[in-house]
mmCIF file of C-alpha atoms and ligand atoms in Angstrom:
data_model
loop_
_atom_site.group_PDB
_atom_site.id
_atom_site.type_symbol
_atom_site.label_atom_id
_atom_site.label_comp_id
_atom_site.label_asym_id
_atom_site.label_seq_id
_atom_site.Cartn_x
_atom_site.Cartn_y
_atom_site.Cartn_z
ATOM 1 C CA UNK B 298 -26.906 6.863 -6.247
ATOM 2 C CA UNK B 299 -25.774 3.803 -4.309
ATOM 3 C CA UNK B 300 -25.217 3.354 -0.575
ATOM 4 C CA UNK B 301 -21.590 2.238 -0.411
ATOM 5 C CA UNK B 302 -19.676 0.974 2.637
ATOM 6 C CA UNK B 303 -15.940 1.563 2.088
ATOM 7 C CA UNK B 304 -13.443 -0.161 4.395
ATOM 8 C CA UNK B 305 -9.709 0.571 4.153
ATOM 9 C CA UNK B 306 -8.904 4.219 3.409
ATOM 10 C CA UNK B 307 -5.133 4.086 2.877
ATOM 11 C CA UNK B 308 -3.061 5.392 -0.025
ATOM 12 C CA UNK B 309 -5.502 3.793 -2.486
ATOM 13 C CA UNK B 310 -8.796 3.425 -0.613
ATOM 14 C CA UNK B 311 -8.876 7.043 0.584
ATOM 15 C CA UNK B 312 -8.899 8.657 -2.864
ATOM 16 C CA UNK B 313 -11.147 5.898 -4.253
ATOM 17 C CA UNK B 314 -13.768 6.588 -1.565
ATOM 18 C CA UNK B 315 -13.515 10.328 -2.228
ATOM 19 C CA UNK B 316 -14.141 9.772 -5.942
ATOM 20 C CA UNK B 317 -17.273 7.774 -5.117
ATOM 21 C CA UNK B 318 -18.542 10.743 -3.075
ATOM 22 C CA UNK B 319 -17.781 13.037 -6.034
ATOM 23 C CA UNK B 320 -19.664 10.657 -8.344
ATOM 24 C CA UNK B 321 -22.767 11.172 -6.201
ATOM 25 C CA UNK B 322 -22.777 7.951 -4.156
ATOM 26 C CA UNK B 323 -23.531 7.913 -0.449
ATOM 27 C CA UNK B 324 -20.329 6.637 1.159
ATOM 28 C CA UNK B 325 -20.037 5.387 4.733
ATOM 29 C CA UNK B 326 -16.356 4.793 5.429
ATOM 30 C CA UNK B 327 -14.279 2.994 8.026
ATOM 31 C CA UNK B 328 -10.558 2.574 8.712
ATOM 32 C CA UNK B 329 -8.600 1.715 11.850
ATOM 33 C CA UNK B 330 -6.624 4.950 11.389
ATOM 34 C CA UNK B 331 -8.316 8.169 12.626
ATOM 35 C CA UNK B 332 -6.116 10.203 10.249
ATOM 36 C CA UNK B 333 -7.352 8.241 7.248
ATOM 37 C CA UNK B 334 -10.958 8.750 8.397
ATOM 38 C CA UNK B 335 -10.440 12.500 8.805
ATOM 39 C CA UNK B 336 -9.214 12.841 5.202
ATOM 40 C CA UNK B 337 -12.331 11.274 3.658
ATOM 41 C CA UNK B 338 -14.652 13.025 6.099
ATOM 42 C CA UNK B 339 -13.279 16.367 4.887
ATOM 43 C CA UNK B 340 -14.367 15.381 1.355
ATOM 44 C CA UNK B 341 -17.948 14.520 2.293
ATOM 45 C CA UNK B 342 -17.940 10.838 3.275
ATOM 46 C CA UNK B 343 -19.875 9.745 6.345
ATOM 47 C CA UNK B 344 -17.677 8.197 9.028
ATOM 48 C CA UNK B 345 -18.662 4.863 10.575
ATOM 49 C CA UNK B 346 -17.827 3.864 14.155
ATOM 50 C CA UNK B 347 -16.824 0.351 13.089
ATOM 51 C CA UNK B 348 -16.743 -1.854 10.004
ATOM 52 C CA UNK B 349 -20.047 -3.428 11.125
ATOM 53 C CA UNK B 350 -21.593 0.042 11.402
ATOM 54 C CA UNK B 351 -20.359 0.905 7.890
ATOM 55 C CA UNK B 352 -22.008 -2.096 6.212
ATOM 56 C CA UNK B 353 -25.322 -2.031 8.103
ATOM 57 C CA UNK B 354 -27.423 -0.470 5.285
ATOM 58 C CA UNK B 355 -25.013 -0.825 2.398
ATOM 59 C CA UNK B 356 -26.046 -1.910 -1.114
ATOM 60 C CA UNK B 357 -22.387 -2.287 -2.077
ATOM 61 C CA UNK B 358 -19.503 -3.105 0.295
ATOM 62 C CA UNK B 359 -15.958 -2.310 -0.888
ATOM 63 C CA UNK B 360 -12.801 -3.402 0.958
ATOM 64 C CA UNK B 361 -9.306 -2.087 0.130
ATOM 65 C CA UNK B 362 -6.944 -3.666 2.686
ATOM 66 C CA UNK B 363 -3.230 -4.578 2.668
ATOM 67 C CA UNK B 364 -3.276 -8.395 2.474
ATOM 68 C CA UNK B 365 -5.382 -11.584 2.629
ATOM 69 C CA UNK B 366 -5.211 -11.890 6.416
ATOM 70 C CA UNK B 367 -6.845 -8.457 6.783
ATOM 71 C CA UNK B 368 -9.571 -9.300 4.257
ATOM 72 C CA UNK B 369 -10.374 -12.725 5.773
ATOM 73 C CA UNK B 370 -10.285 -11.126 9.259
ATOM 74 C CA UNK B 371 -12.627 -8.326 8.200
ATOM 75 C CA UNK B 372 -15.334 -10.654 6.875
ATOM 76 C CA UNK B 373 -14.928 -13.814 8.988
ATOM 77 C CA UNK B 374 -12.668 -12.938 11.986
ATOM 78 C CA UNK B 375 -13.711 -12.569 15.617
ATOM 79 C CA UNK B 376 -15.633 -9.390 14.841
ATOM 80 C CA UNK B 377 -16.265 -10.420 11.241
ATOM 81 C CA UNK B 378 -18.858 -8.357 9.407
ATOM 82 C CA UNK B 379 -20.197 -11.008 6.995
ATOM 83 C CA UNK B 380 -23.255 -11.726 9.160
ATOM 84 C CA UNK B 381 -24.199 -8.027 9.199
ATOM 85 C CA UNK B 382 -24.203 -7.542 5.414
ATOM 86 C CA UNK B 383 -27.581 -7.467 3.613
ATOM 87 C CA UNK B 384 -28.338 -10.506 1.425
ATOM 88 C CA UNK B 385 -29.143 -8.056 -1.388
ATOM 89 C CA UNK B 386 -25.712 -6.419 -1.156
ATOM 90 C CA UNK B 387 -22.772 -6.948 -3.490
ATOM 91 C CA UNK B 388 -19.314 -7.253 -1.868
ATOM 92 C CA UNK B 389 -16.327 -6.040 -3.913
ATOM 93 C CA UNK B 390 -12.819 -6.704 -2.583
ATOM 94 C CA UNK B 391 -10.304 -4.448 -4.363
ATOM 95 C CA UNK B 392 -7.264 -5.524 -2.273
ATOM 96 C CA UNK B 393 -4.488 -7.501 -3.959
ATOM 97 C CA UNK B 394 -4.566 -10.975 -2.367
ATOM 98 C CA UNK B 395 -4.018 -14.552 -3.532
ATOM 99 C CA UNK B 396 -6.698 -16.130 -5.708
ATOM 100 C CA UNK B 397 -7.339 -18.942 -3.212
ATOM 101 C CA UNK B 398 -8.138 -16.456 -0.420
ATOM 102 C CA UNK B 399 -10.432 -14.556 -2.805
ATOM 103 C CA UNK B 400 -12.272 -17.819 -3.514
ATOM 104 C CA UNK B 401 -12.528 -18.457 0.258
ATOM 105 C CA UNK B 402 -14.074 -15.032 0.771
ATOM 106 C CA UNK B 403 -16.498 -15.678 -2.117
ATOM 107 C CA UNK B 404 -17.484 -19.099 -0.758
ATOM 108 C CA UNK B 405 -17.916 -17.810 2.823
ATOM 109 C CA UNK B 406 -20.162 -14.973 1.649
ATOM 110 C CA UNK B 407 -22.089 -17.292 -0.707
ATOM 111 C CA UNK B 408 -22.958 -19.469 2.323
ATOM 112 C CA UNK B 409 -24.770 -16.416 3.674
ATOM 113 C CA UNK B 410 -26.404 -15.699 0.307
ATOM 114 C CA UNK B 411 -24.223 -12.658 -0.423
ATOM 115 C CA UNK B 412 -22.781 -11.932 -3.883
ATOM 116 C CA UNK B 413 -19.031 -11.308 -4.242
ATOM 117 C CA UNK B 414 -16.464 -10.278 -6.846
ATOM 118 C CA UNK B 415 -12.712 -9.751 -6.540
ATOM 119 C CA UNK B 416 -11.702 -6.502 -8.255
ATOM 120 C CA UNK B 417 -8.021 -5.677 -7.700
ATOM 121 C CA UNK B 418 -6.807 -2.491 -9.332
ATOM 122 C CA UNK B 419 -3.920 -1.165 -11.361
ATOM 123 C CA UNK B 420 -2.915 2.457 -11.849
ATOM 124 C CA UNK B 421 -1.301 3.411 -8.545
ATOM 125 C CA UNK B 422 -2.128 6.285 -6.224
ATOM 126 C CA UNK B 423 -2.117 8.693 -9.190
ATOM 127 C CA UNK B 424 -4.821 6.611 -10.881
ATOM 128 C CA UNK B 425 -6.783 6.340 -7.629
ATOM 129 C CA UNK B 426 -6.742 10.134 -7.215
ATOM 130 C CA UNK B 427 -7.577 10.844 -10.858
ATOM 131 C CA UNK B 428 -10.342 8.218 -10.968
ATOM 132 C CA UNK B 429 -8.603 6.434 -13.833
ATOM 133 C CA UNK B 430 -7.885 3.039 -12.233
ATOM 134 C CA UNK B 431 -8.071 -0.225 -14.127
ATOM 135 C CA UNK B 432 -10.319 -2.772 -12.363
ATOM 136 C CA UNK B 433 -9.664 -6.455 -13.037
ATOM 137 C CA UNK B 434 -12.735 -8.386 -11.973
ATOM 138 C CA UNK B 435 -13.250 -12.046 -11.133
ATOM 139 C CA UNK B 436 -16.789 -13.319 -10.567
ATOM 140 C CA UNK B 437 -20.163 -14.046 -12.185
ATOM 141 C CA UNK B 438 -20.844 -11.891 -15.215
ATOM 142 C CA UNK B 439 -24.151 -10.776 -13.633
ATOM 143 C CA UNK B 440 -22.298 -9.503 -10.551
ATOM 144 C CA UNK B 441 -19.679 -7.875 -12.801
ATOM 145 C CA UNK B 442 -22.470 -5.940 -14.518
ATOM 146 C CA UNK B 443 -23.999 -4.982 -11.153
ATOM 147 C CA UNK B 444 -20.634 -3.555 -10.060
ATOM 148 C CA UNK B 445 -19.896 -1.559 -13.206
ATOM 149 C CA UNK B 446 -21.751 1.658 -12.275
ATOM 150 C CA UNK B 447 -19.932 1.964 -8.945
ATOM 151 C CA UNK B 448 -16.518 0.972 -10.354
ATOM 152 C CA UNK B 449 -16.908 3.603 -13.104
ATOM 153 C CA UNK B 450 -16.899 6.217 -10.333
ATOM 154 C CA UNK B 451 -13.284 5.234 -9.535
ATOM 155 C CA UNK B 452 -11.845 3.888 -12.761
ATOM 156 C CA UNK B 453 -11.649 4.131 -16.525
ATOM 157 C CA UNK B 454 -11.024 0.559 -17.658
ATOM 158 C CA UNK B 455 -13.064 -2.282 -16.183
ATOM 159 C CA UNK B 456 -12.192 -5.823 -17.275
ATOM 160 C CA UNK B 457 -13.870 -9.146 -16.591
ATOM 161 C CA UNK B 458 -11.021 -11.689 -16.232
ATOM 162 C CA UNK B 459 -13.085 -14.823 -15.407
ATOM 163 C CA UNK B 460 -14.508 -16.559 -12.330
ATOM 164 C CA UNK B 461 -13.853 -15.463 -8.715
ATOM 165 C CA UNK B 462 -10.054 -15.325 -8.211
ATOM 166 C CA UNK B 463 -9.280 -14.593 -11.872
ATOM 167 C CA UNK B 464 -8.980 -10.878 -11.158
ATOM 168 C CA UNK B 465 -6.239 -11.662 -8.645
ATOM 169 C CA UNK B 466 -4.361 -13.920 -11.063
ATOM 170 C CA UNK B 467 -4.346 -11.214 -13.760
ATOM 171 C CA UNK B 468 -3.290 -8.613 -11.193
ATOM 172 C CA UNK B 469 -0.234 -10.542 -9.971
ATOM 173 C CA UNK B 470 0.839 -11.281 -13.554
ATOM 174 C CA UNK B 471 0.711 -7.521 -14.161
ATOM 175 C CA UNK B 472 2.596 -6.641 -10.965
ATOM 176 C CA UNK B 473 5.294 -9.211 -11.620
ATOM 177 C CA UNK B 474 5.854 -7.549 -15.012
ATOM 178 C CA UNK B 475 5.770 -4.086 -13.415
ATOM 179 C CA UNK B 476 8.425 -5.047 -10.844
ATOM 180 C CA UNK B 477 10.726 -6.333 -13.575
ATOM 181 C CA UNK B 478 10.226 -3.113 -15.583
ATOM 182 C CA UNK B 479 10.954 -0.982 -12.512
ATOM 183 C CA UNK B 480 14.170 -2.845 -11.674
ATOM 184 C CA UNK B 481 15.365 -2.819 -15.290
ATOM 185 C CA UNK B 482 14.526 0.867 -15.778
ATOM 186 C CA UNK B 483 16.394 1.719 -12.547
ATOM 187 C CA UNK B 484 19.569 -0.142 -13.496
ATOM 188 C CA UNK B 485 19.526 1.348 -17.022
ATOM 189 C CA UNK B 486 19.133 4.906 -15.724
ATOM 190 C CA UNK B 487 21.909 4.413 -13.176
ATOM 191 C CA UNK B 488 24.235 2.961 -15.812
ATOM 192 C CA UNK B 489 23.582 6.071 -17.926
ATOM 193 C CA UNK B 490 24.326 8.355 -14.976
ATOM 194 C CA UNK B 491 27.519 6.419 -14.172
ATOM 195 C CA UNK B 492 28.606 7.031 -17.741
ATOM 196 C CA UNK B 493 28.024 10.766 -17.658
ATOM 197 C CA UNK B 494 24.446 11.091 -18.940
ATOM 198 C CA UNK B 495 21.747 13.400 -17.575
ATOM 199 C CA UNK B 496 18.913 11.106 -16.402
ATOM 200 C CA UNK B 497 16.286 13.540 -17.815
ATOM 201 C CA UNK B 498 17.855 13.399 -21.256
ATOM 202 C CA UNK B 499 18.316 9.625 -21.079
ATOM 203 C CA UNK B 500 14.680 9.196 -19.997
ATOM 204 C CA UNK B 501 13.472 11.295 -22.937
ATOM 205 C CA UNK B 502 15.596 9.244 -25.343
ATOM 206 C CA UNK B 503 14.380 5.884 -23.984
ATOM 207 C CA UNK B 504 10.762 7.126 -23.997
ATOM 208 C CA UNK B 505 11.037 7.570 -27.764
ATOM 209 C CA UNK B 506 13.048 4.369 -28.237
ATOM 210 C CA UNK B 507 12.412 0.667 -27.826
ATOM 211 C CA UNK B 508 13.001 0.694 -24.056
ATOM 212 C CA UNK B 509 9.829 2.763 -23.538
ATOM 213 C CA UNK B 510 7.626 1.455 -20.721
ATOM 214 C CA UNK B 511 5.084 2.530 -18.050
ATOM 215 C CA UNK B 512 7.736 3.407 -15.442
ATOM 216 C CA UNK B 513 9.439 5.836 -17.856
ATOM 217 C CA UNK B 514 6.129 7.274 -19.010
ATOM 218 C CA UNK B 515 4.470 7.857 -15.641
ATOM 219 C CA UNK B 516 6.655 6.842 -12.697
ATOM 220 C CA UNK B 517 10.317 7.600 -13.300
ATOM 221 C CA UNK B 518 12.343 6.123 -10.375
ATOM 222 C CA UNK B 519 15.211 8.654 -10.598
ATOM 223 C CA UNK B 520 14.656 11.722 -8.348
ATOM 224 C CA UNK B 521 13.815 15.036 -10.073
ATOM 225 C CA UNK B 522 13.221 13.650 -13.556
ATOM 226 C CA UNK B 523 9.427 13.944 -13.088
ATOM 227 C CA UNK B 524 7.727 16.384 -10.753
ATOM 228 C CA UNK B 525 4.780 14.667 -9.121
ATOM 229 C CA UNK B 526 6.043 11.109 -8.624
ATOM 230 C CA UNK B 527 7.255 9.506 -5.355
ATOM 231 C CA UNK B 528 10.936 9.549 -6.452
ATOM 232 C CA UNK B 529 10.846 13.358 -6.403
ATOM 233 C CA UNK B 530 9.208 13.319 -2.969
ATOM 234 C CA UNK B 531 11.683 11.225 -0.980
ATOM 235 C CA UNK B 532 9.894 8.043 -2.214
ATOM 236 C CA UNK B 533 6.916 8.857 0.071
ATOM 237 C CA UNK B 534 3.344 7.818 -0.785
ATOM 238 C CA UNK B 535 2.682 5.581 -3.759
ATOM 239 C CA UNK B 536 2.995 1.784 -3.614
ATOM 240 C CA UNK B 537 5.099 0.530 -0.706
ATOM 241 C CA UNK B 538 8.038 -1.857 -1.124
ATOM 242 C CA UNK B 539 6.324 -4.044 1.534
ATOM 243 C CA UNK B 540 3.290 -4.400 -0.748
ATOM 244 C CA UNK B 541 5.342 -5.101 -3.878
ATOM 245 C CA UNK B 542 7.301 -7.757 -1.968
ATOM 246 C CA UNK B 543 3.954 -9.273 -0.878
ATOM 247 C CA UNK B 544 2.621 -9.297 -4.461
ATOM 248 C CA UNK B 545 5.797 -10.923 -5.784
ATOM 249 C CA UNK B 546 5.470 -13.594 -3.087
ATOM 250 C CA UNK B 547 1.904 -14.216 -4.314
ATOM 251 C CA UNK B 548 3.124 -14.364 -7.913
ATOM 252 C CA UNK B 549 5.808 -16.928 -7.109
ATOM 253 C CA UNK B 550 3.382 -19.048 -5.055
ATOM 254 C CA UNK B 551 1.031 -19.079 -8.050
ATOM 255 C CA UNK B 552 3.939 -19.939 -10.373
ATOM 256 C CA UNK B 553 4.975 -22.809 -8.111
ATOM 257 C CA UNK B 554 1.452 -24.202 -8.098
ATOM 258 C CA UNK B 555 1.100 -23.990 -11.879
ATOM 259 C CA UNK B 556 4.725 -25.128 -12.430
ATOM 260 C CA UNK B 557 5.352 -21.984 -14.498
ATOM 261 C CA UNK B 558 8.892 -20.767 -15.143
ATOM 262 C CA UNK B 559 9.253 -17.157 -13.931
ATOM 263 C CA UNK B 560 12.998 -16.411 -13.663
ATOM 264 C CA UNK B 561 12.615 -12.632 -13.999
ATOM 265 C CA UNK B 562 9.852 -12.526 -11.388
ATOM 266 C CA UNK B 563 11.990 -14.613 -9.004
ATOM 267 C CA UNK B 564 14.937 -12.241 -9.415
ATOM 268 C CA UNK B 565 12.727 -9.186 -8.927
ATOM 269 C CA UNK B 566 11.251 -10.723 -5.765
ATOM 270 C CA UNK B 567 14.728 -11.340 -4.344
ATOM 271 C CA UNK B 568 15.801 -7.776 -5.097
ATOM 272 C CA UNK B 569 12.640 -6.335 -3.523
ATOM 273 C CA UNK B 570 12.899 -8.544 -0.410
ATOM 274 C CA UNK B 571 16.585 -7.544 0.047
ATOM 275 C CA UNK B 572 15.563 -3.875 -0.361
ATOM 276 C CA UNK B 573 12.771 -4.390 2.188
ATOM 277 C CA UNK B 574 15.146 -6.068 4.638
ATOM 278 C CA UNK B 575 17.572 -3.167 4.444
ATOM 279 C CA UNK B 576 14.922 -0.890 5.923
ATOM 280 C CA UNK B 577 13.068 0.422 2.849
ATOM 281 C CA UNK B 578 9.753 -1.404 3.280
ATOM 282 C CA UNK B 579 7.677 1.750 3.798
ATOM 283 C CA UNK B 580 9.147 3.614 0.827
ATOM 284 C CA UNK B 581 7.546 3.606 -2.614
ATOM 285 C CA UNK B 582 8.578 0.669 -4.821
ATOM 286 C CA UNK B 583 10.443 2.961 -7.240
ATOM 287 C CA UNK B 584 13.019 3.383 -4.419
ATOM 288 C CA UNK B 585 14.617 0.172 -5.742
ATOM 289 C CA UNK B 586 16.551 2.758 -7.818
ATOM 290 C CA UNK B 587 18.511 3.585 -4.622
ATOM 291 C CA UNK B 588 19.954 0.089 -4.509
ATOM 292 C CA UNK B 589 21.812 0.771 -7.767
ATOM 293 C CA UNK B 590 23.248 4.149 -6.744
ATOM 294 C CA UNK B 591 26.946 4.453 -6.047
ATOM 295 C CA UNK B 592 27.358 4.973 -2.296
ATOM 296 C CA UNK B 593 29.594 7.850 -1.175
HETATM 297 P P1 LIG L 278 -2.251 1.187 2.772
HETATM 298 O O1 LIG L 278 -1.422 0.442 3.756
HETATM 299 O O2 LIG L 278 -1.919 2.609 2.424
HETATM 300 O O3 LIG L 278 -3.796 1.200 3.273
HETATM 301 C C1 LIG L 278 -4.429 0.122 3.902
HETATM 302 C C2 LIG L 278 -5.435 0.705 4.888
HETATM 303 O O4 LIG L 278 -6.190 -0.376 5.461
HETATM 304 C C3 LIG L 278 -4.777 1.444 6.069
HETATM 305 O O5 LIG L 278 -5.304 2.760 6.142
HETATM 306 C C4 LIG L 278 -5.144 0.605 7.295
HETATM 307 O O6 LIG L 278 -5.357 1.378 8.458
HETATM 308 C C5 LIG L 278 -6.431 -0.036 6.820
HETATM 309 N N1 LIG L 278 -6.801 -1.265 7.527
HETATM 310 C C6 LIG L 278 -6.061 -2.376 7.768
HETATM 311 N N2 LIG L 278 -6.793 -3.308 8.393
HETATM 312 C C7 LIG L 278 -8.035 -2.784 8.558
HETATM 313 C C8 LIG L 278 -9.249 -3.259 9.124
HETATM 314 N N3 LIG L 278 -9.340 -4.475 9.674
HETATM 315 N N4 LIG L 278 -10.330 -2.450 9.122
HETATM 316 C C9 LIG L 278 -10.262 -1.211 8.584
HETATM 317 N N5 LIG L 278 -9.151 -0.700 8.016
HETATM 318 C C10 LIG L 278 -8.057 -1.478 8.008
HETATM 319 O O7 LIG L 278 -2.308 0.283 1.463
HETATM 320 P P2 LIG L 278 -2.690 0.735 -0.043
HETATM 321 O O8 LIG L 278 -1.469 1.207 -0.742
HETATM 322 O O9 LIG L 278 -3.919 1.582 0.005
HETATM 323 O O10 LIG L 278 -3.023 -0.716 -0.661
HETATM 324 C C11 LIG L 278 -4.238 -1.394 -0.403
HETATM 325 C C12 LIG L 278 -4.295 -2.604 -1.325
HETATM 326 O O11 LIG L 278 -4.249 -2.149 -2.690
HETATM 327 C C13 LIG L 278 -3.136 -3.594 -1.151
HETATM 328 O O12 LIG L 278 -3.624 -4.908 -1.269
HETATM 329 C C14 LIG L 278 -2.202 -3.237 -2.298
HETATM 330 O O13 LIG L 278 -1.407 -4.352 -2.690
HETATM 331 C C15 LIG L 278 -3.187 -2.808 -3.366
HETATM 332 N N6 LIG L 278 -2.679 -1.870 -4.365
HETATM 333 C C16 LIG L 278 -1.926 -0.781 -4.001
HETATM 334 C C17 LIG L 278 -1.466 0.103 -5.000
HETATM 335 C C18 LIG L 278 -0.641 1.324 -4.643
HETATM 336 O O14 LIG L 278 -0.082 1.939 -5.571
HETATM 337 N N7 LIG L 278 -0.544 1.709 -3.379
HETATM 338 C C19 LIG L 278 -1.792 -0.116 -6.353
HETATM 339 C C20 LIG L 278 -2.584 -1.204 -6.671
HETATM 340 C C21 LIG L 278 -3.024 -2.076 -5.675
#
């Protein structure tokens, strides 16, 4: 049993913290949202009054926040908690942020003698709830091994990608690919519908054909093809368009720095930013399907 401070209890962090409680860890949780706190409290987590209160006696500190500015602010901002974390603790940031910011967090904590790994996740809200997330870790191998027992309480596959920041690089490569698959699956389904096909039948056919991919298997973007996915729930919950647009921005910044050619990622980013700008930022990212629908 480990004393875990968990900060950021949103769509992902909430169910992750609950799974740690179920795995027998002692979880002290904090979020700016009282509603998010109430959900984890109902499942047995202890509620902290502030982020500093959460980390006071923690052996492991986990953060799961929207973007780099929130993560840097949490540890090193005006009320930054870095100084209040035990030197024996391990800090694990599971947010998706740029690799450079992850390295800054690692360096800032190292100055205070605190160990750090970046451990962004893949698997979506479904994976967070089921405890089947994939963790992609960047950091010292010794710290990776220290983290494994806690990460196993929330995930099934735990990878070591390289030094601090490498987890973030692998994560944005994955999300760039995911965005392209989601856009391409959406346009294919809509073309089928426009030509008289039932999207359920078309999905079944493509699942057993060479177009098969994760979005068809687990996250069909067309409403009412699958029961428990955001598309069948008004595109609520899941992974917000705002966050996908952020990740694609990170991917293209990385591509610019490494002078990599990423034409599909660039197109997907433009489509997601246009979708965001037309008022869909808070919807799940599979709502890109709506942009291909014929308007009445
Ligand atoms: P979310 O917006 O649902 O949750 C973020 C939570 O952080 C909110 O509850 C917010 O109140 C809280 N928060 C913000 N600043 C805070 C602070 N200073 N102190 C305490 N709490 C604070 O976002 P999410 O979907 O849970 O995503 C979190 C991260 O995980 C993002 O970086 C995202 O890119 C990544 N991610 C999301 C998914 C997904 O499917 N949703 C999948 C993989 C990775």
